[in-house]
Short mmCIF file of C-alpha atoms in Angstrom, two decimals:
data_model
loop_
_atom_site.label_atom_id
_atom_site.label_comp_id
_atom_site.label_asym_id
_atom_site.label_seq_id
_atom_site.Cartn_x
_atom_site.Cartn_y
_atom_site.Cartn_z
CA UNK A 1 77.07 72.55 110.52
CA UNK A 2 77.36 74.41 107.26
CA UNK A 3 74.85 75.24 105.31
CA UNK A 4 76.84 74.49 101.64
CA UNK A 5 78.15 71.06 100.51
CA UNK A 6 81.14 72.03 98.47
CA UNK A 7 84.04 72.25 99.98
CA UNK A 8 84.14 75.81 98.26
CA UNK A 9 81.79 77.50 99.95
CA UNK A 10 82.10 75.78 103.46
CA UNK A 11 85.38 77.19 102.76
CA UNK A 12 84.52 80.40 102.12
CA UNK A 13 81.78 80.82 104.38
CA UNK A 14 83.67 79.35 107.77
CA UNK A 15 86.56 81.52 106.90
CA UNK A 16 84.28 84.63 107.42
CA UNK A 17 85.15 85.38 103.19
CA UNK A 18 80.72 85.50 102.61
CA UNK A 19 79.08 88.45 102.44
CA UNK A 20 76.64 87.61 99.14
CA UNK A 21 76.17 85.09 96.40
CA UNK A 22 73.93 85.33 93.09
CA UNK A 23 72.39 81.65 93.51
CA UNK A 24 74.08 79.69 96.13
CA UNK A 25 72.23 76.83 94.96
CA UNK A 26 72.96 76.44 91.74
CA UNK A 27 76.58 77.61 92.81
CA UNK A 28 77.14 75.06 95.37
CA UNK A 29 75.79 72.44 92.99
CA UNK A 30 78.25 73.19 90.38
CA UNK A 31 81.21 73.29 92.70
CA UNK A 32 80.51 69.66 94.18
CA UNK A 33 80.26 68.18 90.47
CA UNK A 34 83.16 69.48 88.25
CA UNK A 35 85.83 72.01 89.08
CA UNK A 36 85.17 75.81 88.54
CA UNK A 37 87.40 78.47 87.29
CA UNK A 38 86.69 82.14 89.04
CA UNK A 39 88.04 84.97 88.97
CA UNK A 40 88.80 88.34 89.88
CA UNK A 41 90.38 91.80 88.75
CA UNK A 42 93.10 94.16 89.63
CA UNK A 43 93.30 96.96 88.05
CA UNK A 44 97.68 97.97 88.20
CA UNK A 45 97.47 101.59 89.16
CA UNK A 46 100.28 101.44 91.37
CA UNK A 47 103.59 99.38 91.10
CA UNK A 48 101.97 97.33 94.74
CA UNK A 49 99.16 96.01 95.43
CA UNK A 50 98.02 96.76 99.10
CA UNK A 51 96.45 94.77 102.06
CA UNK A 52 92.75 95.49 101.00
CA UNK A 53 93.82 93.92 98.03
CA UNK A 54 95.11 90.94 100.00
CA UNK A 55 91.24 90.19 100.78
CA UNK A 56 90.36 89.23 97.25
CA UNK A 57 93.47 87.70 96.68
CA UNK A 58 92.26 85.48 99.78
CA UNK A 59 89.13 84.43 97.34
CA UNK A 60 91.44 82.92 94.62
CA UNK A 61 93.42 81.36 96.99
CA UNK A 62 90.20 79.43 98.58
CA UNK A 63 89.07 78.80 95.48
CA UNK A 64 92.13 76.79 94.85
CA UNK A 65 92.15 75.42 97.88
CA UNK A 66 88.81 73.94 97.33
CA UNK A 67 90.10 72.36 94.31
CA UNK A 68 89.54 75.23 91.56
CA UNK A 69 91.32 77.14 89.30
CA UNK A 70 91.54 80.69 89.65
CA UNK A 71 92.24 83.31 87.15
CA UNK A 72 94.00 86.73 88.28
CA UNK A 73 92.57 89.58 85.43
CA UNK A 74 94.90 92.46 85.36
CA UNK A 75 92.99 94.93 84.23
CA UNK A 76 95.05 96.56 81.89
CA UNK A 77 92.58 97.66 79.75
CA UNK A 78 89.99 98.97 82.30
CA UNK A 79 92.54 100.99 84.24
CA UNK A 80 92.71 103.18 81.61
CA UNK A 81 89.65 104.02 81.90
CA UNK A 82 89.18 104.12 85.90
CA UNK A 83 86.81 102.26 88.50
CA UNK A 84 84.50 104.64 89.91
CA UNK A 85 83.48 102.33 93.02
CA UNK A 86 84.21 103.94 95.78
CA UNK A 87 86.26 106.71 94.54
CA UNK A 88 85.20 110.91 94.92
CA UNK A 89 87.15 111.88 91.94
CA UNK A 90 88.29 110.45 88.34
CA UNK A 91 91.48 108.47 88.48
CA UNK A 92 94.63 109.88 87.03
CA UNK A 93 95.41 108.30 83.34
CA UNK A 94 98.02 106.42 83.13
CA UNK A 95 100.08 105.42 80.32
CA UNK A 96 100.60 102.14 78.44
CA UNK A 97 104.37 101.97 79.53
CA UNK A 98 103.49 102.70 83.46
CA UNK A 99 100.54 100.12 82.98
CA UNK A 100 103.30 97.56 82.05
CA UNK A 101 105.90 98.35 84.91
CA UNK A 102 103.35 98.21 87.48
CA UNK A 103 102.05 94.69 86.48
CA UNK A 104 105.29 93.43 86.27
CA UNK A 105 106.10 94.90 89.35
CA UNK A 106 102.65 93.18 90.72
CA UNK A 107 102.92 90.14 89.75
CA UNK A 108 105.29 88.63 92.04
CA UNK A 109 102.38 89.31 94.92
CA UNK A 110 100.25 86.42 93.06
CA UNK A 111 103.54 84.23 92.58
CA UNK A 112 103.58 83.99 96.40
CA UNK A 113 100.53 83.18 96.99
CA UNK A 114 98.59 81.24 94.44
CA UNK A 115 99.63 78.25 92.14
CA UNK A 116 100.52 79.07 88.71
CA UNK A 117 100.83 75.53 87.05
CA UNK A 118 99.83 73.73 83.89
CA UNK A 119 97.61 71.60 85.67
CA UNK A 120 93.74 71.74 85.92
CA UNK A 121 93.59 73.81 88.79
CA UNK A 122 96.53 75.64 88.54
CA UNK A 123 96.17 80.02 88.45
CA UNK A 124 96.09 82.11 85.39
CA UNK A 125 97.09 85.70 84.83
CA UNK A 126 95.20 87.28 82.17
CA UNK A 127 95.12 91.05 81.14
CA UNK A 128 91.94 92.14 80.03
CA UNK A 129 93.81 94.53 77.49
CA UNK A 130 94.17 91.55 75.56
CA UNK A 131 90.47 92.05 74.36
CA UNK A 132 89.43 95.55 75.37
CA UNK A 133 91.93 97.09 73.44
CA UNK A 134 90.96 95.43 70.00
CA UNK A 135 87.15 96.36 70.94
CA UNK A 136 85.45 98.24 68.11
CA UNK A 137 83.23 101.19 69.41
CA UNK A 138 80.52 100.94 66.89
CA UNK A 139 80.67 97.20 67.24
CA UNK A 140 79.94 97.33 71.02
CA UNK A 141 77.45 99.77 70.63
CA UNK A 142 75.64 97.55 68.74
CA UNK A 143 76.23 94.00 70.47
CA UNK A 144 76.83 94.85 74.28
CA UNK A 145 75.18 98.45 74.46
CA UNK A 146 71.22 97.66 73.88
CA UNK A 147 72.09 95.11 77.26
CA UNK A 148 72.40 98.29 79.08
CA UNK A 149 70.25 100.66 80.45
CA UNK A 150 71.06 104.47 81.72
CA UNK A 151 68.22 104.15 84.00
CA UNK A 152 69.57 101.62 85.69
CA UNK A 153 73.21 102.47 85.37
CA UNK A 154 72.43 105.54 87.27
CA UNK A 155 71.27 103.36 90.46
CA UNK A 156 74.26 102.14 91.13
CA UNK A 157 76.10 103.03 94.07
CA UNK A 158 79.34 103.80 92.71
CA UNK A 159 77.51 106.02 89.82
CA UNK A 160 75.06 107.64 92.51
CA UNK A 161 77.35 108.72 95.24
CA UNK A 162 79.42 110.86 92.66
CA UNK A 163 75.79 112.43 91.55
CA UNK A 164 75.01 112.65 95.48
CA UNK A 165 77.91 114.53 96.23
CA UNK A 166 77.94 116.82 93.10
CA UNK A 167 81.44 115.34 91.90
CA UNK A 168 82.41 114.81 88.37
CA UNK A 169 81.73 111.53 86.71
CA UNK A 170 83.52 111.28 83.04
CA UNK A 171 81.43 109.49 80.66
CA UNK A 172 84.57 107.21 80.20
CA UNK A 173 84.36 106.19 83.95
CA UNK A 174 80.79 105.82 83.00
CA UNK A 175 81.74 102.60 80.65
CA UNK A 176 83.44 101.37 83.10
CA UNK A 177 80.83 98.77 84.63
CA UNK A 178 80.27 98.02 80.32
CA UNK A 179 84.03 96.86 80.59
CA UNK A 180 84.03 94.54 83.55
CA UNK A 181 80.93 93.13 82.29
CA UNK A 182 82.19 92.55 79.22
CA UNK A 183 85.04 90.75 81.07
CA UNK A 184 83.15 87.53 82.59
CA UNK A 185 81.49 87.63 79.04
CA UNK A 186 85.18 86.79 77.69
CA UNK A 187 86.60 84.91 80.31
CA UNK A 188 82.81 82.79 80.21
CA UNK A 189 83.34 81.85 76.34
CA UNK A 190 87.35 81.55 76.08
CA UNK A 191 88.15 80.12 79.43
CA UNK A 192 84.20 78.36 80.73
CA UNK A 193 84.59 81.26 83.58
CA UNK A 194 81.56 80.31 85.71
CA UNK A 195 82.45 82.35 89.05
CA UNK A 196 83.44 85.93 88.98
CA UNK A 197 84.81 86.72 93.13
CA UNK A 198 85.49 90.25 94.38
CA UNK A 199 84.59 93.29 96.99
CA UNK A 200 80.58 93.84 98.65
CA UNK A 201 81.38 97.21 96.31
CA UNK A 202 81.77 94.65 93.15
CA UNK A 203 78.43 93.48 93.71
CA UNK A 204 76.63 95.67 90.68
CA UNK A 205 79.45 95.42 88.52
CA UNK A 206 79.62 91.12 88.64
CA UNK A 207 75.51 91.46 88.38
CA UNK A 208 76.18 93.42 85.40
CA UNK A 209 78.50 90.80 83.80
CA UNK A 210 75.91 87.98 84.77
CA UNK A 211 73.20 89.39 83.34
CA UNK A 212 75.05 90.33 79.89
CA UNK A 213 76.75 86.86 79.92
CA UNK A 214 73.04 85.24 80.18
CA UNK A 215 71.53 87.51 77.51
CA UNK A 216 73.87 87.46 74.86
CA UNK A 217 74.79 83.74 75.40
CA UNK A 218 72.09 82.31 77.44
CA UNK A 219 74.57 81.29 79.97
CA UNK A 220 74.75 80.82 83.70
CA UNK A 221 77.31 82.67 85.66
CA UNK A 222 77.76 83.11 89.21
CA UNK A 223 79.17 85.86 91.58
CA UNK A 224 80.66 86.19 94.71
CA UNK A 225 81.53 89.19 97.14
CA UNK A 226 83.77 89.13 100.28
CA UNK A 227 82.47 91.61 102.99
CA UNK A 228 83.97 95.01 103.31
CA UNK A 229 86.69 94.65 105.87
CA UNK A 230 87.05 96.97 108.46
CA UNK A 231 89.04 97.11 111.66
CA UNK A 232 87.15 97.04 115.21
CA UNK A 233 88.19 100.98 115.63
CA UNK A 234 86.27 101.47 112.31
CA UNK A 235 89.06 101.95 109.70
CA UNK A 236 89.05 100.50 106.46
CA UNK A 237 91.36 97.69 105.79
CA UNK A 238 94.48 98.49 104.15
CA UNK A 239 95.39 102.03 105.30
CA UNK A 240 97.59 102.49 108.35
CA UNK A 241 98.37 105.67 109.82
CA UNK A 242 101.14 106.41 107.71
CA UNK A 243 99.40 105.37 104.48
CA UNK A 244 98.95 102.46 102.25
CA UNK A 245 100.29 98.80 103.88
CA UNK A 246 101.77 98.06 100.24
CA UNK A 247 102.68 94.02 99.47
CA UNK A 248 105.93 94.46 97.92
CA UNK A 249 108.78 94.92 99.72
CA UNK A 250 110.29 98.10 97.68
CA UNK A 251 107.28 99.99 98.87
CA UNK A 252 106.70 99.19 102.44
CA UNK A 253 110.38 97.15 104.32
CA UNK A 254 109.06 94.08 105.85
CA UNK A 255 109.82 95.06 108.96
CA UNK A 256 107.07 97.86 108.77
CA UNK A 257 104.59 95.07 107.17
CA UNK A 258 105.08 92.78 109.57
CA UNK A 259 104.69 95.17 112.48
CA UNK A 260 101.57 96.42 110.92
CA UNK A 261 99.86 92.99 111.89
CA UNK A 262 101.41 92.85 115.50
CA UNK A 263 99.85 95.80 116.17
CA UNK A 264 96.33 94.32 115.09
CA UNK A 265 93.52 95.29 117.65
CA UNK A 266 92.69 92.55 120.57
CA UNK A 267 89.00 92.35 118.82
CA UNK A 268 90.14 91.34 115.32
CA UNK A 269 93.01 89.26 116.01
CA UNK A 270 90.63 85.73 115.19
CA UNK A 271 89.29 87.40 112.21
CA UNK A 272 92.35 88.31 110.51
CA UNK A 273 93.90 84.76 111.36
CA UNK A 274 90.62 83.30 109.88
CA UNK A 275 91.15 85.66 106.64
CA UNK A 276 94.14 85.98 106.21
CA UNK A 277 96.11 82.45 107.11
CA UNK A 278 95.42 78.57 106.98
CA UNK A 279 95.75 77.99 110.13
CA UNK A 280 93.65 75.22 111.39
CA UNK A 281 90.31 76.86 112.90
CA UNK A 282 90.80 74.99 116.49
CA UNK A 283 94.44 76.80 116.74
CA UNK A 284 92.69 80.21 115.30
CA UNK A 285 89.95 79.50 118.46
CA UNK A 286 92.41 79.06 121.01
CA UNK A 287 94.71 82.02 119.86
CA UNK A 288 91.80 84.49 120.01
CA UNK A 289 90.80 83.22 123.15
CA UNK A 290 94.00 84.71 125.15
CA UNK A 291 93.68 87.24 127.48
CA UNK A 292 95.73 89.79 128.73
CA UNK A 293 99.83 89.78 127.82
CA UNK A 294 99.01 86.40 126.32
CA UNK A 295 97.27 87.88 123.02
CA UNK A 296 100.30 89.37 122.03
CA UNK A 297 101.35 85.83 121.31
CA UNK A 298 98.41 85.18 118.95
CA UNK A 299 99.33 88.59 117.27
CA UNK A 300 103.10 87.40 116.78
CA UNK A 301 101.79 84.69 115.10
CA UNK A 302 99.34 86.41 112.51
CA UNK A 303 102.19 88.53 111.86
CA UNK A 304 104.71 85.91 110.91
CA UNK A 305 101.77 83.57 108.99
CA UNK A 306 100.36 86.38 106.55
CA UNK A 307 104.36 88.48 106.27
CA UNK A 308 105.37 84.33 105.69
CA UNK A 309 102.79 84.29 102.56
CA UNK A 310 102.88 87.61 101.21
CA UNK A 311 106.48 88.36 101.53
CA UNK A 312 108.43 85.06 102.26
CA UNK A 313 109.64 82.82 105.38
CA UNK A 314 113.15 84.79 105.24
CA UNK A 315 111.41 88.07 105.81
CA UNK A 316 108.94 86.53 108.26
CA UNK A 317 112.45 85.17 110.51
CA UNK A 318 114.05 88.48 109.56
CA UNK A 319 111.15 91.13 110.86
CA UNK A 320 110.41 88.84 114.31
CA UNK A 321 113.96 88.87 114.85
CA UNK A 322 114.00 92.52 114.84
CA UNK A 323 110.94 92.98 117.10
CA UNK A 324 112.72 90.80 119.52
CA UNK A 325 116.19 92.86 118.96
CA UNK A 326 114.17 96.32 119.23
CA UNK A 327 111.64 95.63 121.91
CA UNK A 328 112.72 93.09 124.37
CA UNK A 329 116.92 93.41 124.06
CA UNK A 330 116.61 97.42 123.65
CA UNK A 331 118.76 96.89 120.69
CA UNK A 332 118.82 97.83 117.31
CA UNK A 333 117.66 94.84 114.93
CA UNK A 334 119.00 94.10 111.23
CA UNK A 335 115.78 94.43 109.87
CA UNK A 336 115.81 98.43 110.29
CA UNK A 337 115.37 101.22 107.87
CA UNK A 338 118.72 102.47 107.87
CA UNK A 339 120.41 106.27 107.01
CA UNK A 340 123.84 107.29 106.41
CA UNK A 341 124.33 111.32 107.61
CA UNK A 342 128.00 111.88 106.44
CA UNK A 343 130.85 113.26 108.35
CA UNK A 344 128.81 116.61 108.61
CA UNK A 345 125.96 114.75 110.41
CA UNK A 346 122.36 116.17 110.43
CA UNK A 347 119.77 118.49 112.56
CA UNK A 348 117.43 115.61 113.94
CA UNK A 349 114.61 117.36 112.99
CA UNK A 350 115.50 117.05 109.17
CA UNK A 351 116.77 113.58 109.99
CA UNK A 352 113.18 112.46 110.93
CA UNK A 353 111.73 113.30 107.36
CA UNK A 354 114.94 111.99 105.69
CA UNK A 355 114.37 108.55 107.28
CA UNK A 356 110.52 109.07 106.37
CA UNK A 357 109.67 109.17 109.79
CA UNK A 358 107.64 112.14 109.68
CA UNK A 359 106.17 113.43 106.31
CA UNK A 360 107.53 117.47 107.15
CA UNK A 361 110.08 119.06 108.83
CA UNK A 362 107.10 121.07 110.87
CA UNK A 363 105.67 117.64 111.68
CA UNK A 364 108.84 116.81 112.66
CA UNK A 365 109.03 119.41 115.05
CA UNK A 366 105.95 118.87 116.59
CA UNK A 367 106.80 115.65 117.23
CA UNK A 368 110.06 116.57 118.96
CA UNK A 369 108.38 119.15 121.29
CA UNK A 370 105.74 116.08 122.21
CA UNK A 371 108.81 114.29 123.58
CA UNK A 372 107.96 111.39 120.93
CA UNK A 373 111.61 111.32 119.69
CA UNK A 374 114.64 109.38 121.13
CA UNK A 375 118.31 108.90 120.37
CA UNK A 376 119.88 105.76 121.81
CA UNK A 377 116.49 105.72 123.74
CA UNK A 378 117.55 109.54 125.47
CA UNK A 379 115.02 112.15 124.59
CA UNK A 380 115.77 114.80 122.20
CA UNK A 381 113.54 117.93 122.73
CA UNK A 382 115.60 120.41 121.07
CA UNK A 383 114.86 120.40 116.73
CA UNK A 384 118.65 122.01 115.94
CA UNK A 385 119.96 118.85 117.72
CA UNK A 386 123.16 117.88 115.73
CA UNK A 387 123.41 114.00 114.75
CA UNK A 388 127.07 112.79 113.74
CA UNK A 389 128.15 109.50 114.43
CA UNK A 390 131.91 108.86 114.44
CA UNK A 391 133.53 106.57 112.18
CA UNK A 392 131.72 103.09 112.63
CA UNK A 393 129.28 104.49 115.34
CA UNK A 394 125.81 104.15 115.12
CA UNK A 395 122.76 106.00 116.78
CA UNK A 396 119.23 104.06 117.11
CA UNK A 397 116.35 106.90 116.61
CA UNK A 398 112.84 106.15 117.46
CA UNK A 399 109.65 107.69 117.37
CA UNK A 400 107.14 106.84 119.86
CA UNK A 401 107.26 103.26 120.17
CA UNK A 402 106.35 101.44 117.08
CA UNK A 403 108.97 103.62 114.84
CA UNK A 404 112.79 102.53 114.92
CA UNK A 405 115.92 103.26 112.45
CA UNK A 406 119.50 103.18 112.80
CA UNK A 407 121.64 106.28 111.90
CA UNK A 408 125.52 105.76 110.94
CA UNK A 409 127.69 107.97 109.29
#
């Protein structure tokens, strides 16, 4: 039996999104009476979003769900300035034009997966440029700045670790909690923002933007953080081995997104399909109850549900196909990354970087003296090895098992 009433935050809570509220009270009160608008911020400093970010998205999606509207903030304005949370050094600027392509490039994620609609609960994308960019420095000295305190500015995690470790902290990353604060106050007055949703390492930043929000306006404002995912072998959410597990497609091929979640640990399998799909929680209890062969089933399954809502049904199809084609026919599925060699052909051990297999031509070579590299599924030990299809041939080249092109001339 849950401990909330609204629908919002039984929601929330059974789906294993809670890790802290500011007053679940008065929160859960509010959500059972009129419908709330939350929201939460992306700041575009790359032309994808990535699977970490897939957790907050998550928290709009609930929230509309529960019968909410959610607003997606772009944070336009505050990544040029840089989130310190979590980071060990200052954040490369970025230009106004780069800004632009990546949100455009971004926003497709969102289109996906939340509603965009004219109707009461239907999502909104805002970017926060729209305000912080017309800000005038004396005038925010004056208004927002005497809310503020260095003292306690200087307890906050993502200002102390940097002063822990020794590391650099600009004074421009310093405004940067000022910023998002500054944010809910906006979004509170313009749009009745009550519910600001986000990362545990959010949680002094949306205090911050309570607490300014109730001073300057005497207004009551809620937040909400998701815990920090991590994987049962300890890794962070988001990173695979060979980087980033990007959203969009021109970043990271479906195939590779898709395999990404059927190669999910046995231990996390229910708490991904919890997070990260609507499946009904009796189907999510009996999939993460399989044992042995059997949980590669429930794997399949979060794999096609969260590549279905992040990248499309097609792709979904297209990717499990190619598993099949790959893994149980030994063939070579439509779905794989694909290089042309010409008539001259090329030394495998360049061919494995080409195809971005291998990051260096000396990993490369390590890899081919483990005996982690195969041609039509024969071994190839020796680097020089020469790779020139005939006319209309095709080779399939793998590394290890989880790692599969197609080379043709």
């Amino acid at each position: 039996m849950s401990e909330f009433k609204s629908d919002l935050l039984q929601l929330l809570s059974e789906r294993g999104h809670l890790h802290q509220i500011t007053d679940a009270g008065a929160l859960d009160a509010l959500a059972l009476k009129e419908v709330v608008t939350g929201y939460c911020g992306f700041d575009p400093t790359a032309p994808s979003l990535h699977i970490g970010n897939l957790a907050s998205i998550m928290l709009l999606k609930r929230l509309q769900q529960a019968g909410h509207r959610p607003i997606v903030i772009m944070g336009g304005g505050t990544a040029k300035v840089g989130d310190p949370s979590g980071k060990d050094a200052t954040r490369q600027m970025l230009t106004e034009e780069k800004l632009a392509s990546n949100i455009a490039s971004i926003l497709g994620s969102f289109e996906k997966i939340l509603r965009f609609d004219d109707s009461e609960t239907g999502a909104l994308l805002i970017n926060n440029d729209d305000w912080l960019s017309k800000i005038v420095y004396i005038e925010m000295l004056r208004d927002v700045g005497p809310h503020f305190t260095v003292n306690r500015m200087l307890t906050f995690d993502s200002v102390k670790t940097r002063l822990d470790r020794e590391q650099p902290l600009t004074f421009i990353e310093f405004n940067y909690m000022i910023m998002q604060a500054y944010d809910f106050l906006v979004l509170a007055r313009q749009y009745n923002c009550r519910l600001q949703l986000g990362g545990s390492d959010q949680w002094g930043n949306i205090v911050n933007g309570i607490e300014l929000t109730r001073r300057m306006d005497g207004k009551e404002v809620y937040g909400f953080t998701a815990p920090l995912i991590t994987r049962a072998d300890g890794a962070k959410m988001g990173k695979s081995v060979d980087g980033a597990v990007w959203l969009n497609e021109a970043q990271l091929p479906s195939y590779d997104f898709w395999q990404y979640w059927r190669n999910t640990d046995d231990r996390d399998v229910g708490k991904f399909l919890r997070l990260f799909t609507d499946l009904p929680l009796d189907e999510i209890a009996r999939l993460e109850a399989l044992e042995g062969a059997e949980i590669n089933h429930a794997k399949e399954v979060l794999a096609n549900e969260v590549t279905a809502m992040v990248r499309g049904s097609d792709a979904a199809t297209a990717a499990a196909a190619t598993a099949r084609d790959t893994f149980a026919g030994g063939g070579a599925g439509e779905d794989l990354p694909a290089l042309a060699v010409g008539a001259e052909g090329m030394r495998i051990g360049a061919l494995l970087t080409a195809i971005g297999f291998t990051a260096s031509n000396g990993e490369a070579k390590r890899k081919i003296a483990e005996g982690a590299v195969k041609l039509d599924l024969e071994a190839i030990t020796d680097p020089g090895y020469l790779v020139a299809p005939a006319d209309g041939e095709q080779f399939k080249l793998s590394l290890g098992k989880k790692k599969h092109g197609i080379i043709t001339r």
